[in-house]
């Protein structure tokens, strides 16, 4: 068989791929506004861009002079709680344990399908067995079998929240080795409709359940575009303590009329703050979910917060080869860390400033960085593009107690 | 990008082997392209630029938290199902489906979508030399696998 025959076979193979579902093109086109994105580049954004470039330049110069990503001295390598990342490859995967200074401390081989989801502290792993949801301990033994899978972990890894849309209730209680123990309370006040609501954050620390809702028929709800509201509910009383509607005024609309109020909304782990990214994913602002106050405009699309709420991951040019990922102190817009590449997963150390995040560089390499509370970022692991293509991927799983 | 949606979907399907995921990837890529229109040089060719964003989106999808664990598990099951069928294992198309997703993308972009090797390399974020050597390696590998077919049949 020669190259020409292989070329023909490739063409046949592609034409025989299953066709996209009905209305595919309409769905995609309706998600993309007809007009060019409005940059809304006010003087503040321009100043922010100039400042960002200046700071990045300073960091780059500093890195060259001092041999690191930041001119500040390297953090000491200390023992402490761990985070875990998954080196996922066919046919086996490996869990790699690192401490928050970036030092790898252990590796454990795992089989396929053993990891389905984990509590925030990693002490309990959620898995499906047949039609049942089970909780596995860190050593893999089943410690509980649960009746429902429609709940989310609270930030303490012991409590959980559920949403009963039909009854208009939230249920808050414990999920653990003892199984389910939930108490239902009726939601009072906004939001009026729970039809499109999703649970986003459940916090035992602040007693909050944050839910978000979408405009009916929105094309890209999963990433925040078409977001209609965010509500904060007291998990013990069911009272809505904060509610905000995204009315989309002044925002572009998709061809089907759906409002593109935001391109993304990310919540802090305790549900106190939300990072709202504009429809063009160019800038973000942080909303205080108690008072509704908005912080200054930040350059880039918001992603995750640090565990102490002080830092925010921002991405400029996300999804393109020119993407730059940054960690900033959002209250002062101070850039803590900056690196070229598209963001992937991230983890926040509970209550701390540390963040672990994966980046995909322009050359396809995947890297995990730990951005510590102080000092230079540490590169924990790197998978070359060739291995990435072969199916070896870096995935941040969760943190584990040491 | 309307005329590019169908070929973009084919590229995405080739990388993800999942219809719904491929549709979602193209939709997300179209939004990304719209958001980053100012980064596109007006005199450039839209096709490789858009395909690069689609390929990036597919890589992100594959890197998603549970994708490789669950999807690879599905793949393994599929392989096991067909293990007793010698003919299926020796099929060239099956061999192509077992290539690395990015290698399949290279074949699709270059052979099915008619991009030059330079454009293909740019879309996949690799050098022209890397694209050439990867293509050469793949062709050798596919030819070897088909040679096995001929030996056995």
Coordinates of C-alpha atoms in Angstrom, one line a residue:
Chain A
X1 CA 0.0 0.0 0.0
X2 CA 1.4 3.4 -1.0
X3 CA 0.9 6.9 0.2
X4 CA -1.8 7.6 -2.4
X5 CA -3.9 4.7 -1.2
X6 CA -3.5 5.7 2.4
X7 CA -4.6 9.3 1.4
X8 CA -7.7 7.9 -0.3
X9 CA -8.4 5.7 2.7
X10 CA -8.1 8.8 5.0
X11 CA -10.6 10.6 2.9
X12 CA -13.0 7.7 3.0
X13 CA -12.6 7.4 6.7
X14 CA -13.4 11.0 7.3
X15 CA -16.5 10.9 5.1
X16 CA -17.7 7.9 7.0
X17 CA -17.5 9.6 10.4
X18 CA -21.0 9.9 11.9
X19 CA -22.6 13.1 10.7
X20 CA -23.2 15.7 13.3
X21 CA -26.6 15.8 14.8
X22 CA -29.5 17.7 13.3
X23 CA -29.3 21.5 13.7
X24 CA -25.6 21.3 14.5
X25 CA -24.5 24.2 12.3
X26 CA -27.5 26.4 13.4
X27 CA -26.6 25.6 17.1
X28 CA -23.0 26.7 16.6
X29 CA -23.8 29.7 14.6
X30 CA -26.5 30.8 17.0
X31 CA -23.9 30.7 19.8
X32 CA -21.6 33.1 17.9
X33 CA -22.9 36.6 17.6
X34 CA -23.0 38.1 14.1
X35 CA -21.2 41.2 15.0
X36 CA -17.5 41.4 15.9
X37 CA -16.8 41.3 19.7
X38 CA -17.1 44.6 21.4
X39 CA -13.8 45.1 23.1
X40 CA -15.3 47.9 25.3
X41 CA -11.7 49.0 25.7
X42 CA -12.0 51.8 28.1
X43 CA -9.1 53.8 29.3
X44 CA -9.0 51.6 32.3
X45 CA -8.5 48.5 30.2
X46 CA -5.8 50.2 28.2
X47 CA -4.0 51.3 31.3
X48 CA -4.4 47.8 32.7
X49 CA -2.9 46.3 29.6
X50 CA 0.1 48.7 29.6
X51 CA 0.6 47.9 33.3
X52 CA 0.3 44.2 32.7
X53 CA 2.8 44.3 29.9
X54 CA 5.2 46.4 32.1
X55 CA 4.8 43.9 34.9
X56 CA 5.3 40.9 32.7
X57 CA 8.3 42.5 31.2
X58 CA 9.7 43.1 34.7
X59 CA 9.0 39.5 35.6
X60 CA 10.6 38.2 32.4
X61 CA 13.7 40.4 33.0
X62 CA 13.7 39.3 36.6
X63 CA 13.5 35.7 35.6
X64 CA 16.4 36.1 33.2
X65 CA 18.5 37.9 35.8
X66 CA 17.6 35.5 38.7
X67 CA 17.0 32.3 36.7
X68 CA 13.4 31.8 37.8
X69 CA 9.8 32.8 36.9
X70 CA 9.9 35.5 39.6
X71 CA 12.6 37.7 41.1
X72 CA 11.5 36.7 44.6
X73 CA 13.5 34.0 46.3
X74 CA 12.4 30.4 46.1
X75 CA 10.1 29.0 48.8
X76 CA 11.5 26.5 51.2
X77 CA 10.4 22.9 50.5
X78 CA 8.3 22.0 53.5
X79 CA 6.2 19.0 54.3
X80 CA 2.4 19.6 54.4
X81 CA -0.9 18.6 53.0
X82 CA -0.6 17.1 49.6
X83 CA -2.2 17.4 46.2
X84 CA -2.4 14.6 43.7
X85 CA -2.3 14.6 40.0
X86 CA -3.0 11.8 37.7
X87 CA -0.7 10.7 35.0
X88 CA -3.2 9.2 32.7
X89 CA -2.1 6.8 30.1
X90 CA -3.3 3.7 28.3
X91 CA -3.7 1.1 29.8
X92 CA -2.6 2.3 33.2
X93 CA -2.6 5.5 35.2
X94 CA -0.6 6.6 38.1
X95 CA -1.5 8.9 41.0
X96 CA 1.4 11.2 41.9
X97 CA 1.4 12.8 45.3
X98 CA 3.2 16.1 45.7
X99 CA 3.3 18.5 48.6
X100 CA 2.5 22.2 48.2
X101 CA 6.1 23.1 47.7
X102 CA 6.0 21.1 44.5
X103 CA 8.0 18.1 45.7
X104 CA 6.8 14.7 44.6
X105 CA 6.6 12.5 47.6
X106 CA 4.9 9.3 46.3
X107 CA 3.5 7.5 43.3
X108 CA 0.7 4.9 43.2
X109 CA -0.4 2.9 40.2
X110 CA -4.2 2.8 39.7
X111 CA -6.4 0.9 37.3
X112 CA -9.0 2.3 35.0
X113 CA -12.3 3.6 36.2
X114 CA -11.3 3.6 39.8
X115 CA -11.4 7.4 40.1
X116 CA -14.7 9.0 39.4
X117 CA -14.6 12.0 41.7
X118 CA -13.1 12.9 45.0
X119 CA -14.0 14.9 48.1
X120 CA -12.1 18.2 48.3
X121 CA -9.6 16.7 50.7
X122 CA -9.3 13.5 48.7
X123 CA -10.1 11.3 51.7
X124 CA -13.2 9.8 50.0
X125 CA -13.5 8.9 46.4
X126 CA -16.8 8.8 44.7
X127 CA -17.4 6.0 42.2
X128 CA -20.2 4.3 40.3
X129 CA -20.8 0.6 40.6
X130 CA -23.7 -0.6 38.5
X131 CA -26.6 1.7 39.3
X132 CA -25.2 2.6 42.7
X133 CA -22.9 5.4 43.9
X134 CA -20.3 4.3 46.3
X135 CA -17.7 6.0 48.4
X136 CA -14.3 4.5 48.6
X137 CA -11.7 5.2 51.2
X138 CA -8.2 6.3 50.2
X139 CA -7.2 2.6 50.2
X140 CA -10.0 1.7 47.7
X141 CA -12.4 -0.1 50.0
X142 CA -16.1 0.7 49.9
X143 CA -17.2 2.6 53.0
X144 CA -20.7 3.6 51.9
X145 CA -23.3 3.0 49.3
X146 CA -25.4 6.0 48.5
X147 CA -28.9 6.3 47.0
X148 CA -28.4 9.4 44.9
X149 CA -25.6 10.9 42.9
X150 CA -27.1 14.4 42.4
X151 CA -25.2 16.1 45.3
X152 CA -22.1 18.1 45.5
X153 CA -19.4 18.1 48.2
X154 CA -19.1 20.9 50.6
X155 CA -15.6 22.4 51.1
X156 CA -15.0 20.4 54.4
X157 CA -15.4 17.1 52.6
X158 CA -17.9 15.9 55.1
X159 CA -21.1 17.9 54.2
X160 CA -22.9 18.0 51.0
X161 CA -25.7 19.9 49.2
X162 CA -28.6 18.7 47.0
X163 CA -31.2 20.7 45.1
X164 CA -34.7 19.4 44.7
X165 CA -36.0 21.6 41.9
X166 CA -39.6 20.2 41.9
X167 CA -40.2 20.8 45.6
X168 CA -38.1 24.0 45.6
X169 CA -36.0 22.6 48.4
X170 CA -32.3 22.4 49.2
X171 CA -31.0 19.6 51.3
X172 CA -27.9 19.9 53.4
X173 CA -26.3 17.2 55.4
X174 CA -23.5 14.8 55.7
X175 CA -22.1 12.4 53.2
X176 CA -19.5 10.0 54.6
X177 CA -18.9 6.5 55.8
X178 CA -22.2 6.6 57.6
X179 CA -24.0 7.3 54.3
X180 CA -26.6 10.0 53.7
X181 CA -28.0 12.2 56.5
X182 CA -29.8 15.2 54.9
X183 CA -32.3 17.8 56.1
X184 CA -34.5 19.6 53.6
X185 CA -35.5 23.2 53.8
X186 CA -37.7 25.2 51.4
X187 CA -36.0 28.0 49.5
X188 CA -37.5 31.3 50.3
X189 CA -37.2 34.4 48.2
X190 CA -35.4 34.6 44.8
X191 CA -34.8 32.8 42.6
X192 CA -38.3 32.3 41.3
X193 CA -37.5 29.6 38.9
X194 CA -35.1 26.7 39.5
X195 CA -35.7 25.0 36.1
X196 CA -32.2 25.9 34.8
X197 CA -30.5 26.1 38.1
X198 CA -27.2 24.3 38.8
X199 CA -25.4 23.9 42.1
X200 CA -22.0 25.5 41.9
X201 CA -20.5 25.8 45.3
X202 CA -21.5 24.2 48.7
X203 CA -19.6 25.6 51.6
X204 CA -19.8 24.3 55.2
X205 CA -17.4 27.0 56.2
X206 CA -19.7 29.8 55.2
X207 CA -23.0 27.9 55.3
X208 CA -23.7 28.8 51.7
X209 CA -25.0 27.0 48.6
X210 CA -24.4 29.1 45.5
X211 CA -26.6 28.2 42.5
X212 CA -26.5 29.6 39.0
X213 CA -29.2 29.6 36.4
X214 CA -29.2 30.1 32.6
X215 CA -31.4 31.8 30.1
X216 CA -33.7 29.3 28.5
X217 CA -32.2 27.8 25.4
X218 CA -28.8 29.4 26.0
X219 CA -26.2 27.8 23.7
X220 CA -23.2 27.6 25.9
X221 CA -24.4 27.6 29.5
X222 CA -21.7 25.3 30.8
X223 CA -19.1 27.9 30.5
X224 CA -21.1 30.8 31.8
X225 CA -22.3 32.3 28.5
X226 CA -26.0 32.9 28.7
X227 CA -25.9 33.0 32.5
X228 CA -29.2 34.4 33.9
X229 CA -28.6 34.6 37.7
X230 CA -26.5 33.7 40.6
X231 CA -28.1 33.1 44.0
X232 CA -26.7 32.5 47.5
X233 CA -28.8 30.4 49.8
X234 CA -28.3 29.8 53.5
X235 CA -28.1 26.0 53.8
X236 CA -29.7 25.9 57.2
X237 CA -32.7 28.2 56.6
X238 CA -33.2 28.1 52.9
X239 CA -33.3 31.9 52.8
X240 CA -31.8 33.5 49.7
X241 CA -29.2 35.9 51.1
X242 CA -28.0 37.3 47.8
X243 CA -29.4 37.2 44.3
X244 CA -28.2 38.9 41.1
X245 CA -29.8 38.8 37.7
X246 CA -27.6 39.1 34.6
X247 CA -29.9 41.0 32.3
X248 CA -27.5 41.2 29.5
X249 CA -28.2 44.9 28.9
X250 CA -25.6 46.2 26.4
X251 CA -24.2 42.8 25.9
X252 CA -24.2 41.1 22.4
X253 CA -26.9 38.7 21.5
X254 CA -26.7 35.4 19.7
X255 CA -28.7 35.1 16.4
X256 CA -31.5 33.4 18.3
X257 CA -31.8 36.3 20.6
X258 CA -30.1 34.6 23.6
X259 CA -28.2 37.0 25.7
X260 CA -24.5 36.5 26.1
X261 CA -24.3 38.1 29.5
X262 CA -21.0 36.5 30.4
X263 CA -18.4 34.3 28.9
X264 CA -17.7 32.7 32.2
X265 CA -18.4 32.8 35.9
X266 CA -16.1 31.1 38.5
X267 CA -16.8 31.0 42.2
X268 CA -14.4 31.0 45.2
X269 CA -14.4 27.7 47.1
X270 CA -16.3 29.3 50.0
X271 CA -18.9 30.9 47.8
X272 CA -18.0 34.5 48.9
X273 CA -16.9 35.8 45.5
X274 CA -17.6 35.3 41.8
X275 CA -15.3 36.2 38.9
X276 CA -17.4 37.4 36.0
X277 CA -15.8 37.5 32.5
X278 CA -17.3 39.7 29.8
X279 CA -18.8 38.1 26.7
X280 CA -15.6 38.5 24.8
X281 CA -13.5 36.8 27.6
X282 CA -11.3 39.9 27.5
X283 CA -11.8 41.3 31.0
X284 CA -13.2 40.1 34.4
X285 CA -14.5 41.7 37.5
X286 CA -14.9 40.1 40.9
X287 CA -18.4 40.3 42.6
X288 CA -18.8 40.2 46.3
X289 CA -21.7 37.7 46.8
X290 CA -22.7 39.4 50.1
X291 CA -22.9 43.0 49.1
X292 CA -22.9 42.8 45.3
X293 CA -20.0 45.2 45.1
X294 CA -17.8 44.8 42.0
X295 CA -14.0 45.0 42.0
X296 CA -11.9 46.8 39.4
X297 CA -11.7 45.5 35.8
X298 CA -9.0 42.9 35.4
X299 CA -7.4 41.9 32.1
X300 CA -8.2 38.3 31.1
X301 CA -10.9 35.7 31.6
X302 CA -11.3 34.6 35.2
X303 CA -10.8 31.1 36.3
X304 CA -10.3 29.6 39.8
X305 CA -9.7 31.4 43.1
X306 CA -7.1 30.5 45.7
X307 CA -8.4 28.9 48.9
X308 CA -8.2 32.2 50.8
X309 CA -10.0 34.0 48.0
X310 CA -7.1 36.5 47.6
X311 CA -5.8 35.2 44.2
X312 CA -7.4 34.6 40.9
X313 CA -6.3 32.8 37.8
X314 CA -6.7 34.9 34.6
X315 CA -6.3 33.8 31.0
X316 CA -5.7 36.1 28.1
X317 CA -6.4 34.8 24.6
X318 CA -7.6 31.5 26.0
X319 CA -7.9 28.6 23.5
X320 CA -5.5 30.2 21.1
X321 CA -1.7 29.5 20.6
X322 CA -1.0 33.0 22.0
X323 CA -2.7 32.4 25.4
X324 CA -1.1 33.7 28.6
X325 CA -2.1 32.4 32.0
X326 CA -1.6 34.5 35.1
X327 CA -2.2 34.4 38.8
X328 CA -3.1 37.8 40.2
X329 CA -4.0 39.3 43.6
X330 CA -7.3 40.6 42.3
X331 CA -7.8 43.3 44.9
X332 CA -4.6 45.1 43.9
X333 CA -4.2 43.6 40.3
X334 CA -0.7 42.6 41.3
X335 CA 0.6 39.8 39.0
X336 CA 2.0 37.0 41.1
X337 CA 2.9 34.7 38.2
X338 CA 2.6 34.7 34.5
X339 CA 3.3 32.1 31.8
X340 CA 2.5 31.6 28.2
X341 CA 0.1 28.7 27.6
X342 CA -3.5 27.6 27.8
X343 CA -4.8 26.8 31.3
X344 CA -6.2 23.4 32.1
X345 CA -7.1 22.1 35.5
X346 CA -6.3 23.9 38.8
X347 CA -6.4 23.2 42.5
X348 CA -6.4 25.5 45.4
X349 CA -5.0 24.6 48.7
X350 CA -7.9 25.0 51.2
X351 CA -7.6 28.3 53.1
X352 CA -4.2 29.0 51.5
X353 CA -2.8 31.1 48.7
X354 CA -1.2 28.2 46.9
X355 CA -2.5 27.1 43.5
X356 CA -1.5 24.1 41.3
X357 CA -2.4 24.4 37.7
X358 CA -1.7 22.7 34.4
X359 CA -0.7 24.6 31.3
X360 CA -0.5 23.5 27.7
X361 CA 2.3 25.3 26.0
X362 CA 2.3 26.3 22.4
X363 CA 4.6 23.3 21.5
X364 CA 2.0 21.0 23.0
X365 CA 3.9 20.2 26.2
X366 CA 1.8 19.9 29.3
X367 CA 3.2 21.2 32.6
X368 CA 2.0 21.4 36.2
X369 CA 3.1 24.4 38.1
X370 CA 2.7 25.1 41.8
X371 CA 2.4 28.8 42.5
X372 CA 3.3 29.0 46.2
X373 CA 2.2 31.6 48.8
X374 CA 5.6 33.3 48.5
X375 CA 8.5 32.8 46.1
X376 CA 9.0 31.5 42.7
X377 CA 6.6 29.1 41.0
X378 CA 7.8 25.4 40.9
X379 CA 7.4 23.2 37.9
X380 CA 6.2 19.9 39.3
X381 CA 5.9 17.8 36.2
X382 CA 6.1 18.1 32.4
X383 CA 4.9 15.8 29.7
X384 CA 6.3 16.3 26.3
X385 CA 3.9 16.8 23.4
X386 CA 4.8 13.5 21.9
X387 CA 3.8 11.7 25.1
X388 CA 0.7 13.8 25.4
X389 CA -0.3 12.6 22.0
X390 CA 0.2 9.0 23.0
X391 CA -2.3 9.4 25.7
X392 CA -0.2 10.4 28.7
X393 CA -1.9 13.4 30.3
X394 CA -1.5 15.4 33.4
X395 CA -4.7 15.8 35.3
X396 CA -5.0 17.4 38.7
X397 CA -7.2 15.2 40.8
X398 CA -7.6 16.6 44.3
X399 CA -5.8 17.3 47.4
X400 CA -5.2 14.7 50.0
X401 CA -4.5 15.0 53.7
X402 CA -1.0 14.1 54.5
Chain B
X1 CA -16.7 30.3 9.8
X2 CA -19.9 28.7 8.6
X3 CA -18.4 26.8 5.6
X4 CA -15.7 25.5 8.0
X5 CA -18.0 24.0 10.6
X6 CA -18.5 20.6 8.8
X7 CA -14.7 20.0 8.2
X8 CA -14.0 21.3 11.7
X9 CA -16.5 18.8 13.1
X10 CA -14.7 16.0 11.1
X11 CA -11.4 17.1 12.5
X12 CA -12.8 17.2 16.0
X13 CA -14.5 13.8 15.6
X14 CA -11.2 12.4 14.3
X15 CA -9.5 13.6 17.5
X16 CA -12.2 12.7 20.0
X17 CA -14.1 9.8 18.4
X18 CA -17.2 11.0 20.1
X19 CA -20.0 12.8 18.2
X20 CA -21.4 14.9 21.0
X21 CA -17.9 15.9 22.3
X22 CA -16.9 16.8 18.8
X23 CA -19.9 19.0 18.3
X24 CA -19.3 20.7 21.6
X25 CA -15.6 21.2 20.8
X26 CA -16.5 22.9 17.5
X27 CA -19.1 25.2 19.2
X28 CA -16.6 26.2 21.9
X29 CA -13.9 26.8 19.2
X30 CA -16.3 29.0 17.2
X31 CA -16.9 31.1 20.3
X32 CA -13.2 31.2 21.0
X33 CA -12.5 32.3 17.4
X34 CA -15.1 35.0 17.7
X35 CA -13.7 36.3 21.0
X36 CA -10.2 36.4 19.4
X37 CA -11.0 37.8 16.0
X38 CA -8.7 40.7 16.7
X39 CA -5.8 38.2 16.8
X40 CA -6.5 36.9 13.3
X41 CA -4.6 38.7 10.6
X42 CA -7.1 39.8 8.0
X43 CA -4.8 38.8 5.1
X44 CA -4.2 35.3 6.5
X45 CA -6.0 32.1 5.7
X46 CA -8.9 31.6 8.1
X47 CA -9.0 27.8 7.7
X48 CA -5.7 26.8 9.4
X49 CA -6.3 29.5 12.1
X50 CA -9.7 28.2 12.9
X51 CA -8.6 24.5 12.7
X52 CA -5.8 25.4 15.2
X53 CA -8.4 26.6 17.6
X54 CA -10.5 23.5 17.1
X55 CA -7.5 21.3 17.7
X56 CA -6.6 23.2 20.8
X57 CA -10.2 22.8 22.0
X58 CA -10.0 19.0 21.4
X59 CA -6.8 18.8 23.3
X60 CA -8.5 20.6 26.2
X61 CA -11.5 18.3 26.0
X62 CA -9.2 15.2 26.1
X63 CA -7.3 16.7 29.1
X64 CA -10.6 17.4 30.9
X65 CA -10.7 15.9 34.4
X66 CA -12.4 12.6 33.8
X67 CA -12.1 12.3 30.0
X68 CA -9.1 10.0 29.7
X69 CA -10.1 7.8 32.5
X70 CA -13.6 7.2 31.3
X71 CA -13.1 7.4 27.6
X72 CA -10.0 5.3 27.6
X73 CA -12.0 2.8 29.6
X74 CA -14.6 2.8 26.8
X75 CA -11.9 2.4 24.2
X76 CA -10.4 -0.5 26.0
X77 CA -13.9 -2.1 26.1
X78 CA -14.3 -1.6 22.4
X79 CA -10.9 -3.1 21.7
X80 CA -11.8 -6.1 23.9
X81 CA -15.0 -6.6 22.1
X82 CA -13.3 -6.8 18.8
X83 CA -10.3 -8.8 20.0
X84 CA -11.6 -12.1 18.7
X85 CA -12.0 -10.7 15.2
X86 CA -8.7 -11.0 13.5
X87 CA -10.0 -9.2 10.4
X88 CA -11.1 -6.2 12.3
X89 CA -7.8 -5.9 14.1
X90 CA -6.0 -5.9 10.8
X91 CA -8.1 -3.4 9.1
X92 CA -6.3 -0.3 8.0
X93 CA -9.0 2.0 9.1
X94 CA -9.0 0.4 12.5
X95 CA -5.3 1.0 12.6
X96 CA -5.9 4.7 11.8
X97 CA -8.4 4.9 14.5
X98 CA -5.8 3.6 16.9
X99 CA -3.4 6.3 16.0
X100 CA -2.7 9.1 18.5
X101 CA -5.4 11.7 18.2
X102 CA -3.0 14.4 17.1
X103 CA -1.6 12.0 14.4
X104 CA -5.1 11.4 13.1
X105 CA -5.6 15.2 13.1
X106 CA -2.5 15.5 10.9
X107 CA -3.8 13.0 8.4
X108 CA -7.3 14.6 8.3
X109 CA -6.0 18.1 7.9
X110 CA -3.4 17.2 5.3
X111 CA -5.2 14.5 3.3
X112 CA -8.9 15.1 3.8
X113 CA -9.1 18.9 4.3
X114 CA -6.3 19.7 1.8
X115 CA -4.1 21.8 4.0
X116 CA -0.5 22.1 3.0
X117 CA 2.0 20.6 5.4
X118 CA 3.0 24.1 6.4
X119 CA -0.6 25.0 7.2
X120 CA -1.1 21.6 9.0
X121 CA 2.0 22.2 11.1
X122 CA 0.8 25.7 12.0
X123 CA -2.7 24.4 12.9
X124 CA -1.2 21.7 15.2
X125 CA 1.4 24.0 16.7
X126 CA 4.4 22.0 15.5
X127 CA 7.2 22.8 13.2
X128 CA 7.2 21.8 9.5
X129 CA 10.0 19.4 10.1
X130 CA 8.1 17.7 12.9
X131 CA 5.0 17.4 10.7
X132 CA 7.1 15.9 7.9
X133 CA 8.8 13.4 10.2
X134 CA 5.5 12.5 12.0
X135 CA 3.8 11.9 8.7
X136 CA 6.6 9.8 7.4
X137 CA 6.6 7.7 10.6
X138 CA 2.8 7.2 10.4
X139 CA 2.9 6.2 6.8
X140 CA 5.6 3.6 7.6
X141 CA 3.6 2.3 10.5
X142 CA 0.4 2.1 8.6
X143 CA 2.1 0.4 5.7
X144 CA 3.7 -2.1 8.1
X145 CA 0.3 -2.9 9.6
X146 CA -1.2 -3.4 6.2
X147 CA 1.7 -5.6 5.3
X148 CA 0.8 -7.8 8.2
X149 CA -2.7 -8.1 6.7
X150 CA -1.3 -9.2 3.4
X151 CA 0.9 -11.8 5.1
X152 CA -2.0 -13.3 7.0
X153 CA -4.5 -13.3 4.2

